Coordinates of C-alpha atoms in Angstrom, one line a residue:
M139 CA 74.3 132.9 118.8
R140 CA 73.6 130.6 121.7
K141 CA 73.7 132.2 125.1
S142 CA 76.4 129.9 126.5
V143 CA 78.7 130.7 123.5
A144 CA 78.0 134.4 123.9
N145 CA 79.0 134.2 127.5
R146 CA 82.2 132.3 126.8
E147 CA 83.2 134.8 124.0
R148 CA 82.6 137.9 126.1
G149 CA 85.9 139.6 126.9
R150 CA 87.9 137.2 124.7
K151 CA 89.8 138.5 121.6
K152 CA 88.2 137.8 118.3
I153 CA 90.5 137.2 115.3
L154 CA 89.7 136.7 111.7
I155 CA 91.7 134.0 109.8
Y156 CA 92.4 134.7 106.2
G157 CA 93.9 131.9 104.1
Y158 CA 93.5 129.3 101.4
T159 CA 90.3 127.4 102.3
R160 CA 90.1 124.7 99.6
V161 CA 90.8 121.7 101.8
N162 CA 94.5 121.7 101.1
F163 CA 96.4 119.6 103.7
G164 CA 99.3 122.0 104.2
D165 CA 97.1 125.1 104.7
D166 CA 94.7 123.2 107.0
L167 CA 97.7 122.2 109.1
F168 CA 98.5 126.0 109.4
F169 CA 95.0 126.6 110.6
K170 CA 95.1 123.8 113.1
I171 CA 98.4 125.0 114.6
L172 CA 97.2 128.6 114.9
V173 CA 93.8 127.7 116.5
E174 CA 95.3 125.2 119.0
R175 CA 98.1 127.6 120.0
Y176 CA 95.6 130.1 121.3
P177 CA 92.7 128.3 123.0
D178 CA 91.5 131.5 124.7
V179 CA 91.0 133.4 121.4
E180 CA 87.9 133.1 119.4
F181 CA 88.8 132.5 115.7
Y182 CA 86.6 133.1 112.8
M183 CA 87.0 132.1 109.2
L184 CA 85.2 132.8 105.9
A185 CA 85.5 129.7 103.7
E186 CA 84.0 127.9 100.7
E187 CA 83.7 124.7 102.8
D188 CA 82.4 124.1 106.3
Y189 CA 85.7 124.2 108.1
S190 CA 84.2 123.4 111.5
Q191 CA 84.3 119.8 110.3
I192 CA 88.1 120.1 109.8
I193 CA 89.3 122.4 112.6
R194 CA 87.3 120.8 115.5
C195 CA 88.1 123.2 118.3
D196 CA 85.5 125.0 120.5
N197 CA 87.2 128.3 119.9
F198 CA 87.0 128.1 116.0
H199 CA 84.0 129.3 114.0
S200 CA 83.5 128.7 110.3
M201 CA 81.2 130.8 108.2
R202 CA 80.4 129.7 104.6
R203 CA 80.9 132.4 102.0
N204 CA 77.4 131.8 100.7
R205 CA 76.1 133.0 104.2
I206 CA 78.2 136.2 103.7
N207 CA 76.1 136.7 100.6
K208 CA 73.0 136.6 102.7
I209 CA 74.5 139.2 105.0
F210 CA 75.0 141.4 102.0
A211 CA 71.4 140.8 101.0
S212 CA 70.1 141.9 104.4
H213 CA 72.0 145.2 104.0
I214 CA 74.4 144.6 106.9
P215 CA 77.7 146.1 105.6
Y216 CA 80.5 143.6 105.1
Q217 CA 83.0 146.2 106.5
F218 CA 81.0 146.3 109.8
Y219 CA 81.2 142.5 110.1
L220 CA 84.9 142.6 109.7
H221 CA 85.5 145.6 111.9
R222 CA 84.4 143.8 115.0
F223 CA 87.6 141.7 115.0
D224 CA 90.6 142.5 117.2
A225 CA 93.0 141.4 114.5
V226 CA 93.3 139.7 111.1
I227 CA 95.8 136.9 110.7
C228 CA 96.6 136.0 107.1
I229 CA 98.3 132.6 107.2
G230 CA 99.5 130.6 104.3
G231 CA 102.4 129.5 102.1
S232 CA 102.3 130.5 98.5
I233 CA 99.9 133.4 98.9
F234 CA 102.0 136.1 97.3
M235 CA 102.2 134.8 93.7
E236 CA 101.4 137.2 90.9
M237 CA 98.4 135.9 89.0
G238 CA 98.2 137.2 85.4
T239 CA 99.8 140.4 84.3
S240 CA 97.7 142.9 86.4
G241 CA 100.4 143.5 89.0
S242 CA 98.1 142.5 91.8
N243 CA 96.2 139.5 93.2
R244 CA 93.1 139.0 95.4
I245 CA 94.9 138.7 98.7
V246 CA 97.0 141.8 98.3
R247 CA 94.0 143.8 97.1
F248 CA 91.8 142.6 100.0
L249 CA 94.4 143.3 102.7
L250 CA 95.3 146.7 101.3
K251 CA 91.7 147.7 101.1
Y252 CA 90.9 146.4 104.6
K253 CA 93.9 148.1 106.2
R254 CA 93.0 151.4 104.6
K255 CA 89.5 151.1 105.8
F256 CA 90.4 150.1 109.3
P257 CA 93.9 151.2 110.0
S258 CA 93.6 150.5 113.8
V259 CA 92.9 146.8 113.3
P260 CA 96.3 145.0 113.2
I261 CA 97.1 142.5 110.4
Y262 CA 99.6 139.8 110.8
I263 CA 101.0 137.9 107.8
V264 CA 102.3 134.5 108.8
G265 CA 104.3 131.7 107.1
S266 CA 104.5 132.8 103.5
N267 CA 107.0 133.1 100.7
Y268 CA 107.1 135.7 97.9
G269 CA 106.8 135.0 94.2
P270 CA 107.0 134.2 91.5
E271 CA 106.5 137.8 90.2
Q272 CA 105.8 139.0 86.7
T273 CA 105.9 142.7 87.1
M274 CA 107.6 145.3 89.3
A275 CA 104.2 146.8 90.0
F276 CA 103.2 143.6 91.9
R277 CA 106.4 143.8 94.0
E278 CA 105.6 147.4 94.8
S279 CA 102.1 146.6 95.9
V280 CA 103.3 143.9 98.2
K281 CA 106.0 146.2 99.6
E282 CA 103.3 148.8 100.3
L283 CA 101.2 146.2 102.1
F284 CA 104.1 145.0 104.1
T285 CA 104.7 148.6 105.4
L286 CA 101.1 148.9 106.6
V287 CA 100.6 145.6 108.5
E288 CA 101.9 144.9 112.0
S289 CA 104.3 142.1 111.0
V290 CA 105.2 139.7 108.2
T291 CA 107.1 136.4 108.7
L292 CA 108.4 134.7 105.6
R293 CA 109.5 131.1 105.4
D294 CA 112.6 131.4 103.2
S295 CA 115.6 133.7 103.1
V296 CA 115.3 134.5 99.4
S297 CA 111.8 136.0 100.0
H298 CA 113.0 137.8 103.1
N299 CA 116.0 139.4 101.4
I300 CA 113.6 141.1 98.9
F301 CA 112.0 143.0 101.9
K302 CA 114.9 143.0 104.3
D303 CA 114.9 146.8 104.6
N304 CA 111.5 146.6 106.2
P305 CA 111.8 146.1 110.0
R306 CA 108.3 144.6 110.1
V307 CA 109.4 141.6 107.9
A308 CA 111.2 138.6 109.5
Y309 CA 112.3 135.1 108.6
A310 CA 111.4 131.8 110.3
P311 CA 111.4 128.2 109.2
D312 CA 108.1 126.8 108.0
V313 CA 105.1 126.9 110.4
I314 CA 104.6 123.2 110.0
F315 CA 107.7 122.5 112.0
Q316 CA 105.6 123.6 115.0
L317 CA 103.7 120.3 114.9
A318 CA 106.8 118.9 116.6
L319 CA 106.1 115.5 115.2
E320 CA 108.0 112.5 116.6
S321 CA 110.5 110.8 114.4
K322 CA 109.3 107.7 112.5
G323 CA 112.0 105.6 114.2
D324 CA 113.3 102.2 112.9
V325 CA 109.9 100.6 112.3
Q326 CA 109.7 99.4 108.7
N327 CA 106.2 99.1 107.1
N328 CA 107.5 98.2 103.7
I329 CA 105.6 101.2 102.2
V330 CA 106.9 103.7 99.7
G331 CA 104.9 107.0 99.5
F332 CA 104.4 109.4 96.6
S333 CA 102.9 112.9 97.0
L334 CA 101.8 113.9 93.5
I335 CA 100.6 117.1 91.8
D336 CA 98.6 117.5 88.6
L337 CA 100.8 119.2 86.1
P338 CA 98.3 119.5 83.2
S339 CA 96.1 121.8 85.4
R340 CA 99.1 124.2 85.9
Q341 CA 99.8 126.1 82.7
S342 CA 103.4 126.8 83.4
L343 CA 104.1 123.1 84.2
S344 CA 102.0 121.1 81.8
Q345 CA 104.8 120.7 79.3
Y346 CA 106.7 118.5 81.8
N347 CA 103.9 116.1 82.6
E348 CA 104.9 113.2 80.4
Q349 CA 108.5 113.1 81.8
Y350 CA 107.2 113.6 85.3
E351 CA 104.7 110.7 85.1
K352 CA 107.4 108.4 83.6
F353 CA 109.6 109.3 86.5
I354 CA 106.9 108.4 89.0
L355 CA 105.9 105.2 87.2
H356 CA 109.5 104.1 87.0
H357 CA 110.1 104.4 90.7
I358 CA 106.7 102.8 91.6
S359 CA 107.5 99.8 89.4
N360 CA 110.9 99.5 91.0
A361 CA 109.5 99.6 94.5
I362 CA 106.8 97.0 93.7
A363 CA 109.5 94.7 92.2
E364 CA 111.3 95.0 95.5
G365 CA 108.2 93.8 97.4
K366 CA 107.1 97.2 98.6
S367 CA 103.5 98.5 98.9
I368 CA 102.7 101.9 97.4
R369 CA 100.7 104.9 98.8
L370 CA 99.8 107.7 96.5
F371 CA 98.9 110.9 98.4
S372 CA 96.4 113.5 97.2
F373 CA 97.0 116.6 99.4
C374 CA 94.3 118.7 97.6
N375 CA 91.5 117.4 95.4
Y376 CA 90.5 121.0 94.5
E377 CA 93.9 121.2 92.7
S378 CA 93.4 117.8 91.1
D379 CA 96.0 115.8 93.0
N380 CA 93.5 112.9 93.1
L381 CA 93.3 112.9 89.3
V382 CA 97.0 112.4 88.8
C383 CA 96.9 109.6 91.4
E384 CA 94.2 107.9 89.3
R385 CA 96.1 108.4 86.1
I386 CA 99.2 106.9 87.5
V387 CA 97.3 103.8 88.7
A388 CA 95.6 103.4 85.3
Q389 CA 99.1 103.2 83.6
L390 CA 100.2 100.3 85.9
G391 CA 99.8 96.7 85.1
E392 CA 96.9 94.7 86.7
E393 CA 99.2 93.0 89.2
E394 CA 101.0 96.2 90.1
Q395 CA 97.7 98.0 90.7
K396 CA 97.0 95.5 93.6
C397 CA 100.0 96.9 95.4
V398 CA 98.9 100.6 95.2
E399 CA 96.6 102.5 97.6
I400 CA 95.4 106.1 96.9
V401 CA 95.1 108.1 100.1
T402 CA 93.0 111.2 99.6
Y403 CA 92.9 114.1 102.1
D404 CA 89.2 114.9 102.8
G405 CA 89.5 117.1 105.8
E406 CA 90.4 114.3 108.3
I407 CA 93.8 115.7 109.4
E408 CA 94.9 113.1 111.8
S409 CA 94.0 110.1 109.6
F410 CA 95.8 111.5 106.6
L411 CA 98.9 112.4 108.7
N412 CA 99.0 108.9 110.2
S413 CA 99.0 107.4 106.8
L414 CA 101.9 109.6 105.8
K415 CA 103.8 108.7 109.0
E416 CA 103.8 105.0 108.1
V417 CA 105.9 105.3 104.9
D418 CA 109.5 104.2 104.8
L419 CA 110.5 106.4 101.8
L420 CA 108.7 109.5 100.5
Y421 CA 108.8 111.0 97.0
A422 CA 107.5 114.5 97.8
S423 CA 106.1 116.6 95.0
R424 CA 104.0 118.7 97.4
F425 CA 106.0 121.3 99.3
H426 CA 104.6 120.2 102.7
A427 CA 105.1 116.6 101.9
A428 CA 108.8 117.4 101.9
I429 CA 108.6 119.4 105.1
L430 CA 106.7 116.7 106.9
G431 CA 109.0 113.9 105.7
I432 CA 112.0 115.8 106.8
S433 CA 110.5 116.7 110.2
M434 CA 109.6 113.1 110.9
Q435 CA 113.0 111.8 109.7
I436 CA 111.4 109.9 106.9
P437 CA 113.9 109.4 104.0
T438 CA 112.5 111.9 101.6
I439 CA 113.2 112.7 98.0
P440 CA 111.9 116.2 97.1
V441 CA 110.4 116.3 93.6
V442 CA 110.1 120.0 93.2
Y443 CA 108.1 122.1 90.7
S444 CA 109.1 125.6 91.8
D445 CA 111.9 127.5 93.3
K446 CA 109.9 128.0 96.6
T447 CA 110.8 124.4 97.7
I448 CA 114.5 124.7 96.5
N449 CA 114.9 128.0 98.4
V450 CA 113.5 126.4 101.6
L451 CA 115.7 123.3 101.3
F452 CA 118.7 125.5 100.8
D453 CA 117.8 127.3 104.1
L454 CA 117.5 123.9 105.8
R455 CA 120.9 122.9 104.5
Y456 CA 119.4 119.8 102.9
K457 CA 122.3 117.8 101.3
G458 CA 120.3 115.1 99.5
D459 CA 119.4 115.1 95.8
I460 CA 116.6 117.4 94.7
V461 CA 114.6 116.2 91.7
D462 CA 113.4 119.2 89.6
I463 CA 110.4 118.5 87.5
R464 CA 111.4 121.2 85.1
S465 CA 114.7 119.5 84.3
L466 CA 114.2 115.8 85.1
G467 CA 116.8 114.4 82.7
E468 CA 117.7 110.8 83.4
I469 CA 114.8 109.3 85.4
T470 CA 116.6 106.1 86.4
R471 CA 119.6 107.6 88.1
D472 CA 120.4 106.7 91.7
L473 CA 119.4 109.4 94.3
T474 CA 121.1 110.5 97.4
I475 CA 118.9 111.0 100.5
Q476 CA 119.7 113.0 103.6
V477 CA 117.9 112.2 106.8
M478 CA 118.4 115.2 109.1
E479 CA 119.6 114.8 112.6
R480 CA 117.0 115.1 115.4
R481 CA 119.1 118.0 116.9
V482 CA 118.7 120.0 113.7
I483 CA 115.0 119.4 113.5
D484 CA 114.5 120.4 117.2
E485 CA 116.3 123.7 116.3
L486 CA 113.9 124.2 113.4
I487 CA 110.9 123.6 115.7
K488 CA 112.2 126.2 118.1
S489 CA 113.0 128.8 115.4
S490 CA 109.6 128.3 113.8
Q491 CA 108.0 129.7 116.9
N492 CA 109.1 133.1 115.8
H493 CA 106.2 133.2 113.3
F494 CA 103.9 133.9 116.3
R495 CA 106.1 136.1 118.5
L496 CA 104.2 139.3 118.0
I497 CA 100.8 137.5 118.0
D498 CA 101.7 136.1 121.4
E499 CA 102.1 139.6 122.6
L500 CA 98.8 140.6 121.1
V501 CA 96.9 137.7 122.8
T502 CA 98.3 138.5 126.2
Q503 CA 97.3 142.2 126.1
R504 CA 94.3 143.1 128.1

């Protein structure tokens, strides 16, 4: 470590970020919000990618997982490397989903193991929802974890109600509201946006793909016929959002294709966000596309694939139509859209601060 960096870090808290590090736009916004909120904390992240090219802050340090393998090879214990942190912040949205039938998943196992090894190092779980679950054993393992960590903030009331008897668990609106983005205003750019997900790569959703793509194609063709330009947004290439964008374009006519632009998130947060801000209407399959559209007062049609989005929209008292991929029905029906009042959005921004209330206290401790 360079001497200047070492001098800067001396006496400052060091926190390990644990989250989904696959260049997913929603999760990367979480990391950005966290790191920028605490400029006097040194944050470290273990990731598959070089996240220093995504979170470009002087107080953020990214270490590739293949470098961790080298640490193993040099006989420096992994536990020792972790133990030097003042806290661990596990931040993410859908991080407590049961995978398979084992009654556990990687995040739960890691955090339980870490907390048992180093009980004095606080762990904060920020911004998640719970489920879906397949076994009660999984729920019990998550309950155990939630009794051991310092605090848990969940982003929907349905998740919170499962663990409401635990005083360490609280509810707050999604972390992304803390971006406090300005409203789009009355400027019209003649652009309709579609945030898409790849259903064939999701075993539980693949059966709905044909109807889903028909729905998307129908509304793209209608928008083009009305003289609109189209932007298809890929929030996460690792999860094949880019592939469904390409499939949709391939099914359009030659003239229609000229009206379509694919916008792929590649780690350039501001550029991708600016492209999203410019749309006049947003069909949001990605959870955070819906949250961002609502927060910027962009007319947004949630096209949901799981109950997590429905639960959050219920908490937000969203009154517009919600299109459920799992029961699409008539794809040509008229849809009602609610644009939330700025007053309501400002309240959500304020309430979302509660995700970091106890971390604020930690950071100010000497």
